[in-house]
PDB file of C-alpha atoms in Angstrom:
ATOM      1  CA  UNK A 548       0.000   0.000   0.000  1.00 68.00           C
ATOM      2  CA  UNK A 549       0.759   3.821  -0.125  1.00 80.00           C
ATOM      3  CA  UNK A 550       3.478   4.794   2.040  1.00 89.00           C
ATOM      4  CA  UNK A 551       3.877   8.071   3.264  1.00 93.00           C
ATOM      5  CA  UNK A 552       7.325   8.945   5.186  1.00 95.00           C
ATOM      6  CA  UNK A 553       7.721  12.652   7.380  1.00 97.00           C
ATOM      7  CA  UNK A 554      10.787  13.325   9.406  1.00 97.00           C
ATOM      8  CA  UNK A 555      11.390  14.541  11.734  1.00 97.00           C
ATOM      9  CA  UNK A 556       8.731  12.855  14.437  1.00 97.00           C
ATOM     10  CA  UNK A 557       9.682  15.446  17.027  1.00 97.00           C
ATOM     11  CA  UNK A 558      11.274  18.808  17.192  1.00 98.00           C
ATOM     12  CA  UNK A 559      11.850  21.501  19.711  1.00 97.00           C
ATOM     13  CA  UNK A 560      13.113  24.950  18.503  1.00 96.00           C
ATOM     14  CA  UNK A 561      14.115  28.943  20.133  1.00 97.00           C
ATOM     15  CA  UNK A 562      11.870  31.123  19.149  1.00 97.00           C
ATOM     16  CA  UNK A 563      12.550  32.629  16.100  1.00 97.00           C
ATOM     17  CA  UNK A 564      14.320  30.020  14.625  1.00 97.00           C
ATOM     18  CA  UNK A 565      12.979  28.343  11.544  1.00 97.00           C
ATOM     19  CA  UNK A 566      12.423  24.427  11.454  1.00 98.00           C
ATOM     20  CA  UNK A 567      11.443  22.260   8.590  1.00 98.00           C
ATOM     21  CA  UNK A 568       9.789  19.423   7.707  1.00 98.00           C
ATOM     22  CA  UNK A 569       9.872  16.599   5.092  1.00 97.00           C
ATOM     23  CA  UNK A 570       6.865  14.520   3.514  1.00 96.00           C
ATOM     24  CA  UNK A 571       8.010  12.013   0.718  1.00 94.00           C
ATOM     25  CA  UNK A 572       5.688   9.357  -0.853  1.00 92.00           C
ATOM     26  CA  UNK A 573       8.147   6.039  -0.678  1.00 91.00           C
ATOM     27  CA  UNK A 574       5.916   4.103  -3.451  1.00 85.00           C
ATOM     28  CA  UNK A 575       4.414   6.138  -5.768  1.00 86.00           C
ATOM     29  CA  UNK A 576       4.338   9.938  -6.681  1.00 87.00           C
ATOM     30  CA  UNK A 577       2.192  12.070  -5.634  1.00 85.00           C
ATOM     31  CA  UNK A 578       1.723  15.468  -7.916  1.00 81.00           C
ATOM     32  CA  UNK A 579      -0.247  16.568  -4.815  1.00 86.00           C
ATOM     33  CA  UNK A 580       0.628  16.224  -1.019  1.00 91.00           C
ATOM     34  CA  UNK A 581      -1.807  18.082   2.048  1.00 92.00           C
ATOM     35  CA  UNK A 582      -0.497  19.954   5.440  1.00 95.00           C
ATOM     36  CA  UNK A 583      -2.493  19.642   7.889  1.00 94.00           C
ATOM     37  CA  UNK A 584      -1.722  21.269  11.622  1.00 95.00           C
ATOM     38  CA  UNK A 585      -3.832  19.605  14.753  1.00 93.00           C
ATOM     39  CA  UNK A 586      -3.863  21.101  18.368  1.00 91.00           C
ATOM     40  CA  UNK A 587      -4.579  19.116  21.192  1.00 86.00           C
ATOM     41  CA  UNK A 588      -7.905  17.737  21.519  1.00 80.00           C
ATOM     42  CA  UNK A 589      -8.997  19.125  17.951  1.00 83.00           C
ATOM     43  CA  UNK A 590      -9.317  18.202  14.420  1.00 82.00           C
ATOM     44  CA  UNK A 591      -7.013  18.227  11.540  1.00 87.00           C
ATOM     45  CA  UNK A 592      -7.141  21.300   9.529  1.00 88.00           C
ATOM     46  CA  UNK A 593      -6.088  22.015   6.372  1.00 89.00           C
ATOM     47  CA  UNK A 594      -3.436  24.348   5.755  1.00 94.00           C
ATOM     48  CA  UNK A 595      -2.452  24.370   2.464  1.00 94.00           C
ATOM     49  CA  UNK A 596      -2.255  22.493  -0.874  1.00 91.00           C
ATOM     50  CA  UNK A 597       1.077  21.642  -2.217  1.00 89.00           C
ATOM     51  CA  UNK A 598       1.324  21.065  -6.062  1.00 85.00           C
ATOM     52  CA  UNK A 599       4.414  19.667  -7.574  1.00 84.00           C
ATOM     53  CA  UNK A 600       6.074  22.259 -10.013  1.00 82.00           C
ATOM     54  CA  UNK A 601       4.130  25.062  -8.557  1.00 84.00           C
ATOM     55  CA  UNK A 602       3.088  27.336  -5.866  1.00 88.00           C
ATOM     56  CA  UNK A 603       1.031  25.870  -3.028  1.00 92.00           C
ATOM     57  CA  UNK A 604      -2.625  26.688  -2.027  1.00 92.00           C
ATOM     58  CA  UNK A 605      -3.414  28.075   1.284  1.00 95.00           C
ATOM     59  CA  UNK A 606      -6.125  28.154   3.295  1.00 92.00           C
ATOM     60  CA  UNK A 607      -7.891  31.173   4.429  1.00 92.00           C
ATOM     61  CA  UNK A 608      -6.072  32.653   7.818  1.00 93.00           C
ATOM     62  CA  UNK A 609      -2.795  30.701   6.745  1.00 95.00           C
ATOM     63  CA  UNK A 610       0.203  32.853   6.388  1.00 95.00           C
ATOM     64  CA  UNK A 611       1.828  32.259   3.303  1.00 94.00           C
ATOM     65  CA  UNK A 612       5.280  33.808   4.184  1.00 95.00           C
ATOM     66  CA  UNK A 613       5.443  31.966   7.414  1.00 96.00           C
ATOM     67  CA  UNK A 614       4.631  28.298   6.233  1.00 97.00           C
ATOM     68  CA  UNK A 615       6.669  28.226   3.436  1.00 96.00           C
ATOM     69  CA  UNK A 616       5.934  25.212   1.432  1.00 94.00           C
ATOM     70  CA  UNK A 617       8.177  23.665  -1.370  1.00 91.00           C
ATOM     71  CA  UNK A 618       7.211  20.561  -3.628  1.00 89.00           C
ATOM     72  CA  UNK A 619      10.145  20.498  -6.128  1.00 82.00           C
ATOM     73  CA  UNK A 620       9.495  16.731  -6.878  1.00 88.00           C
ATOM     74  CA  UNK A 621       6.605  13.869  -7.122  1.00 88.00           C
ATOM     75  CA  UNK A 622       8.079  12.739  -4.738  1.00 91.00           C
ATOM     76  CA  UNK A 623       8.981  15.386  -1.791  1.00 93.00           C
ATOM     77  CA  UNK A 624       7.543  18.382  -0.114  1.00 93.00           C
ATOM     78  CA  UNK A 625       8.742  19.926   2.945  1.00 95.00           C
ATOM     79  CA  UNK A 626       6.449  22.698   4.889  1.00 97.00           C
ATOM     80  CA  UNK A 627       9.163  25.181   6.472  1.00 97.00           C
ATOM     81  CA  UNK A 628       7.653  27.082   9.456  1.00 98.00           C
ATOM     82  CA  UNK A 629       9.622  30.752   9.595  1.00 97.00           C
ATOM     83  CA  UNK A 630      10.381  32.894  12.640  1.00 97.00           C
ATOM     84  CA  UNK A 631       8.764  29.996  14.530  1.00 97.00           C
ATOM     85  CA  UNK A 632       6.717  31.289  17.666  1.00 96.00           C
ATOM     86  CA  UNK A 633       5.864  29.138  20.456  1.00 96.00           C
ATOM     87  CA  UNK A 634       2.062  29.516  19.346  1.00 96.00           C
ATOM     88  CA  UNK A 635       2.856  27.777  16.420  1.00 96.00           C
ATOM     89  CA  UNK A 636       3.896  24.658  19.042  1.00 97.00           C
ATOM     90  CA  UNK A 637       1.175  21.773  17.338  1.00 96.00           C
ATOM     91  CA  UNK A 638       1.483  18.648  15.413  1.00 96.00           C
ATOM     92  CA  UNK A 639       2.098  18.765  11.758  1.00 97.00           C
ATOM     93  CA  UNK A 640       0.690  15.721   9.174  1.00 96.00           C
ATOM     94  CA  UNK A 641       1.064  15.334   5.932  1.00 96.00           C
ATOM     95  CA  UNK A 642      -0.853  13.088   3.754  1.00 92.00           C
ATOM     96  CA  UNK A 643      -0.826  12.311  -0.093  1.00 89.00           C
ATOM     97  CA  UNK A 644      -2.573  10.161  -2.235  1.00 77.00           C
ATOM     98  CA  UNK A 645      -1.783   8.335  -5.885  1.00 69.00           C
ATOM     99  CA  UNK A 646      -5.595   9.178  -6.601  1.00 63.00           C
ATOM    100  CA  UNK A 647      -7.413  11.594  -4.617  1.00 59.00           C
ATOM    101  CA  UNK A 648     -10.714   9.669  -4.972  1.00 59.00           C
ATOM    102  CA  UNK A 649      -8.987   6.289  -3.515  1.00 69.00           C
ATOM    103  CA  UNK A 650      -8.421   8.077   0.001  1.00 75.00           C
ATOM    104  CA  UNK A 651      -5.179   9.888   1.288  1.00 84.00           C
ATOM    105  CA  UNK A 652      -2.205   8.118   3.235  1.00 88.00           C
ATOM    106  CA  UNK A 653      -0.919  10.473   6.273  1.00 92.00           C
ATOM    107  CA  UNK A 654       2.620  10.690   7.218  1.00 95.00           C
ATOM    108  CA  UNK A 655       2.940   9.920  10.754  1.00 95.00           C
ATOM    109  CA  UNK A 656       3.408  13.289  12.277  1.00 96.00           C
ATOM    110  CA  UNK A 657       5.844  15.893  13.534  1.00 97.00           C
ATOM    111  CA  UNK A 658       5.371  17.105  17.077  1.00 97.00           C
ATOM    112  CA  UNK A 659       6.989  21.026  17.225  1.00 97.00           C
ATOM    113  CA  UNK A 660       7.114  22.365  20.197  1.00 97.00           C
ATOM    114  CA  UNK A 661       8.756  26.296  19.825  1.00 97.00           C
ATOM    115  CA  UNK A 662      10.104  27.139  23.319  1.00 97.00           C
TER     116      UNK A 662
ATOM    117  CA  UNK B 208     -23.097  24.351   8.060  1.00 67.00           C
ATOM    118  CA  UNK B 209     -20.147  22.064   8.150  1.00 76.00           C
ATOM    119  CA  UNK B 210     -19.252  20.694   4.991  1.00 89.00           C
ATOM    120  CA  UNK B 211     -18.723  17.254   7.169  1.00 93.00           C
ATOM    121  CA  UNK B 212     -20.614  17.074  10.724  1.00 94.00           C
ATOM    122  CA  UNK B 213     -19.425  14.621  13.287  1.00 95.00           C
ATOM    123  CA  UNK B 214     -20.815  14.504  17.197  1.00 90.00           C
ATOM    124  CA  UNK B 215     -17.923  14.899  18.534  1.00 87.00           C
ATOM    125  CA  UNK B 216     -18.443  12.258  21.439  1.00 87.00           C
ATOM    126  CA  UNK B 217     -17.380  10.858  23.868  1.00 92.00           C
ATOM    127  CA  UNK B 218     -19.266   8.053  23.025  1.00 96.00           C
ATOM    128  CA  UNK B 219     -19.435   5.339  25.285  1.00 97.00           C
ATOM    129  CA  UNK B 220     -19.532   1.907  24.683  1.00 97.00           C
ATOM    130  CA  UNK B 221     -19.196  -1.631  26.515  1.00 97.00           C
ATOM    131  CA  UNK B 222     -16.386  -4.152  25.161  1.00 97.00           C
ATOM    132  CA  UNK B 223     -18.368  -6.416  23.411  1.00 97.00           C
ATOM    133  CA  UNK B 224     -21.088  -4.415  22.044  1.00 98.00           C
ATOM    134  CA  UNK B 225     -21.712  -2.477  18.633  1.00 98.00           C
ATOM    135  CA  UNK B 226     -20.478   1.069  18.018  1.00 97.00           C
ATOM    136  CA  UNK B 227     -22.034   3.308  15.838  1.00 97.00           C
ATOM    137  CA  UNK B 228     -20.732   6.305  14.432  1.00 98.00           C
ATOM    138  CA  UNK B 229     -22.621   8.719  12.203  1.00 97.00           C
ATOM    139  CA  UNK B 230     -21.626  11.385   9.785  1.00 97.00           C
ATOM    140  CA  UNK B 231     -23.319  13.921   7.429  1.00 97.00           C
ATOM    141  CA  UNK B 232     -22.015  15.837   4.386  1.00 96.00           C
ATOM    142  CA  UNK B 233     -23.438  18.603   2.646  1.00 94.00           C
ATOM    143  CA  UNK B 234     -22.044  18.237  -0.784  1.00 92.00           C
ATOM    144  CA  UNK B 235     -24.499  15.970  -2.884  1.00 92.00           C
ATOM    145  CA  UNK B 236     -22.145  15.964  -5.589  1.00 90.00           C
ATOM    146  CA  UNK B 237     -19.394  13.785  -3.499  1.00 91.00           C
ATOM    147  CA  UNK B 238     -18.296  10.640  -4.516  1.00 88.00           C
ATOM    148  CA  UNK B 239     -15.814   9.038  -1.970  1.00 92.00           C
ATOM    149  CA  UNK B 240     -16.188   8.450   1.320  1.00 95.00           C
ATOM    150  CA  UNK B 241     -13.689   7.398   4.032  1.00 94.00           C
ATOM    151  CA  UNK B 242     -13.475   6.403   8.093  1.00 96.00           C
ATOM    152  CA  UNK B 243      -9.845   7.133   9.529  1.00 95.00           C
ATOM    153  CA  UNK B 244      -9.210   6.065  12.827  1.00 96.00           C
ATOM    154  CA  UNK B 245      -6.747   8.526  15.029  1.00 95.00           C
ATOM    155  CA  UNK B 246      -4.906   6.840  18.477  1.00 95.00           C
ATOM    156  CA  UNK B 247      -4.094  10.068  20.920  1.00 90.00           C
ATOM    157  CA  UNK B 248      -0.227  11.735  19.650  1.00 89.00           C
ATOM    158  CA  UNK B 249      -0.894   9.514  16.210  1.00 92.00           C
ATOM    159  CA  UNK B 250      -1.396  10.697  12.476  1.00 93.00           C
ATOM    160  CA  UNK B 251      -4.955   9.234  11.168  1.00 93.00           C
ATOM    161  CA  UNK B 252      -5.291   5.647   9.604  1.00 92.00           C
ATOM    162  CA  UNK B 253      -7.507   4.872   6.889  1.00 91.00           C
ATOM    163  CA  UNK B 254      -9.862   2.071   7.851  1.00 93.00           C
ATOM    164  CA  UNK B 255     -12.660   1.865   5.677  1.00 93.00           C
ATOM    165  CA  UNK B 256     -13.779   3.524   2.224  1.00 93.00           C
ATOM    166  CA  UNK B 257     -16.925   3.125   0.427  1.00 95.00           C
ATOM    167  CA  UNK B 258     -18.374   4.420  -3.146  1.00 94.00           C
ATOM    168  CA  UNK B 259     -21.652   3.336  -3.492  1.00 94.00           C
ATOM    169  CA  UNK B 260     -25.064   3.164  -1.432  1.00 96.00           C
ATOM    170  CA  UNK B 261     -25.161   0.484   1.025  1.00 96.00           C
ATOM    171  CA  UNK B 262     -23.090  -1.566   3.278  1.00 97.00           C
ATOM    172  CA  UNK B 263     -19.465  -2.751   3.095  1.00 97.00           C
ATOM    173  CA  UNK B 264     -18.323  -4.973   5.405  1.00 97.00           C
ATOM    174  CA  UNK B 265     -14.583  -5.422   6.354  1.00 95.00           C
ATOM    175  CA  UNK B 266     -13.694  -7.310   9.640  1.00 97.00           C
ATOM    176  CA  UNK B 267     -15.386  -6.056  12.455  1.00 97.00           C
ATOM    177  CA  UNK B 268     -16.316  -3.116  10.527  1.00 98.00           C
ATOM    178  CA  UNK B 269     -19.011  -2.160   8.725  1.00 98.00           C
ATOM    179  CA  UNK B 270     -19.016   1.405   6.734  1.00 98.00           C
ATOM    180  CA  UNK B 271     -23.030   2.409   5.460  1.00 98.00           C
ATOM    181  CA  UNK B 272     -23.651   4.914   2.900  1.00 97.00           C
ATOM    182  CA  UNK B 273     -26.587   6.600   1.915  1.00 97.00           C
ATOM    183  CA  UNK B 274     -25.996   9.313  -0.630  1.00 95.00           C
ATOM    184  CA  UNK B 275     -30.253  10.399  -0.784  1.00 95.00           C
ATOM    185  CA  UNK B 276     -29.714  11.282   3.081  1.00 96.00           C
ATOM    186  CA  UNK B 277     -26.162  12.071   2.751  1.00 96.00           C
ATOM    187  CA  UNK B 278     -25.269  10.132   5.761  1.00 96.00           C
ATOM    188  CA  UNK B 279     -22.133   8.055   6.124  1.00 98.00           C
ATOM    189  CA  UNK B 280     -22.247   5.423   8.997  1.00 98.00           C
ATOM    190  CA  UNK B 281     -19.585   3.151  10.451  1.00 98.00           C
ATOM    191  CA  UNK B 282     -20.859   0.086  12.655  1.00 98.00           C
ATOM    192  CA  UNK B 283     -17.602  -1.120  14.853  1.00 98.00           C
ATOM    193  CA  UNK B 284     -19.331  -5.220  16.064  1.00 98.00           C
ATOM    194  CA  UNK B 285     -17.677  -6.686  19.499  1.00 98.00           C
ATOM    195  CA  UNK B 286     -15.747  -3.697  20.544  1.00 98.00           C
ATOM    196  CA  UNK B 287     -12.323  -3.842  21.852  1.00 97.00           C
ATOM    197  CA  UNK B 288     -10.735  -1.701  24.399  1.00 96.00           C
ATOM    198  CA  UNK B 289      -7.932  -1.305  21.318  1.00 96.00           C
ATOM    199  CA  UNK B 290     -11.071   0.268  19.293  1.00 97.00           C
ATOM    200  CA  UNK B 291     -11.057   3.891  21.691  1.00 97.00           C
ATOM    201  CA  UNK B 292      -9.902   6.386  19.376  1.00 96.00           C
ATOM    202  CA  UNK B 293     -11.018   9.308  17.346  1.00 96.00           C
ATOM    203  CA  UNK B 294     -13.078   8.627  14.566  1.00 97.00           C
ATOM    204  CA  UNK B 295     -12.710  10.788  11.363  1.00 95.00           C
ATOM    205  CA  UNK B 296     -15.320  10.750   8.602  1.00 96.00           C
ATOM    206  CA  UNK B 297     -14.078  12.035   5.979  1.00 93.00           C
ATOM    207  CA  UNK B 298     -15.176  13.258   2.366  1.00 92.00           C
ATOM    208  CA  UNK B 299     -14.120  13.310  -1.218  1.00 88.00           C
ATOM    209  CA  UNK B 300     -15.674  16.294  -2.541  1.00 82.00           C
ATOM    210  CA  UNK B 301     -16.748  17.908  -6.041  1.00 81.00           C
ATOM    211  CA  UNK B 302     -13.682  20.449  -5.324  1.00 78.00           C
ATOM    212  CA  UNK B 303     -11.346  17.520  -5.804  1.00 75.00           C
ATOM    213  CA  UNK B 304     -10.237  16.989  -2.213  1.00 78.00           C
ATOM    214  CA  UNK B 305     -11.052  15.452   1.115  1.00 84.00           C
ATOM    215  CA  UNK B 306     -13.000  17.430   3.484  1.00 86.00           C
ATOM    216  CA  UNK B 307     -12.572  15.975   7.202  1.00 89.00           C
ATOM    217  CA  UNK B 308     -15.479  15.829  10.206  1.00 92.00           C
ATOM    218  CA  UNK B 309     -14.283  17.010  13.127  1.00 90.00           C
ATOM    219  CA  UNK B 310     -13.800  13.469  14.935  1.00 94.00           C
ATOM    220  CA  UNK B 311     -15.762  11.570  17.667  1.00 96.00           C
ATOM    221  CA  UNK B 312     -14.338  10.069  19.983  1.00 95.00           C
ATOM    222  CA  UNK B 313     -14.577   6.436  20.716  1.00 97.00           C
ATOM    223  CA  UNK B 314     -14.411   5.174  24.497  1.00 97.00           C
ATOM    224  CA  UNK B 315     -14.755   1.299  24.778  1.00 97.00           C
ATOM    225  CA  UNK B 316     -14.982   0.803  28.606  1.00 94.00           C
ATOM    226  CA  UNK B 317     -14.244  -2.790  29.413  1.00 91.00           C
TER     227      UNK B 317
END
């Protein structure tokens, strides 16, 4: 089955420091992959839309210069959080799919916690 | 209105007996539905996924769809202490993505 890989699990930054995050698709490509940000005891919500070859998609309310997102292959996008601020502190997923209608695969996570 | 409504729990349930989660969706024109199952500190896991009206079975699991009433169901038979989790419902929409409830959350008491 799909296999989606995101490193790291867990990070802890200084404020103001910038931290990023991978997403690859091991087994197939994925033209699109999803971020998704979670706080505690709430439900996944979409930040942005990242399209290989192209600029990502944002959500409304989502700052584009802070979560900088990069998909330069089918394979790999990475979701860079700038100036990080410990509000930002939450648990990042990523999930792609080889066909959007078949169901998404998550990555399993990275817990940031911006002290 | 949501685009996906969940009651977001907790919902209670004996080990041993049948849970039953519900889910609505307001976009008629969505094709692809989908029950992910989230552990507490975990990424979701995609458990069931159905297409058409009516029942699919898998395991213990049972996912119902009724696109007139726009009402997803998933029936979870003998219930496991292993089963208490958060259950997403999520949906494939006309805007060519999936639209997540908001979870409910699944207590199996033993």
């Amino acid at each position: 089955g799909a296999v989606v890989s995101q490193h790291p699990s867990r990070v802890i930054c200084k404020s103001g420091t910038s931290v990023k995050i991978e997403c690859r698709s091991l087994d197939f490509q994925a033209t699109t992959m999803f971020w998704y940000r979670q706080f505690p005891k709430q439900s996944l919500m979409l930040m942005a839309t990242s399209n290989e070859g192209s600029k990502a998609t944002y959500e409304q309310g989502v700052e584009k210069d802070k979560f900088l997102i990069n998909h330069a292959s089918l394979t790999l996008s990475t979701l860079t959080v700038t100036s990080a601020h410990p509000e930002d502190s939450s648990f990042y997923i990523c999930s792609a799919s080889s066909a959007g209608e078949s169901g998404y695969t998550f990555g399993s996570g990275t817990r940031l916690t911006v002290v | 209105q949501k685009e996906v409504e969940q009651n977001s729990g907790p919902l209670s349930v004996p080990e041993g007996a049948i849970a039953s989660l519900n889910c609505t969706y307001s976009d008629r024109g969505s094709q692809s539905f989908f029950w992910y199952r989230q552990y507490s500190g975990k990424s979701p896991e995609l458990i069931m996924s159905i297409y058409s009206n009516g029942d699919k079975e898998d395991g213990r699991f049972t996912a119902q769809l009724n696109k007139a009433s726009q009402y997803v169901s998933l029936l979870i038979r003998d219930s496991q202490p292993s089963d208490s989790a958060t259950y997403l419902c999520a949906v494939y929409s006309s805007a060519s993505k999936i639209i997540f409830g908001s979870g409910t959350r699944l207590s199996i008491r033993p």
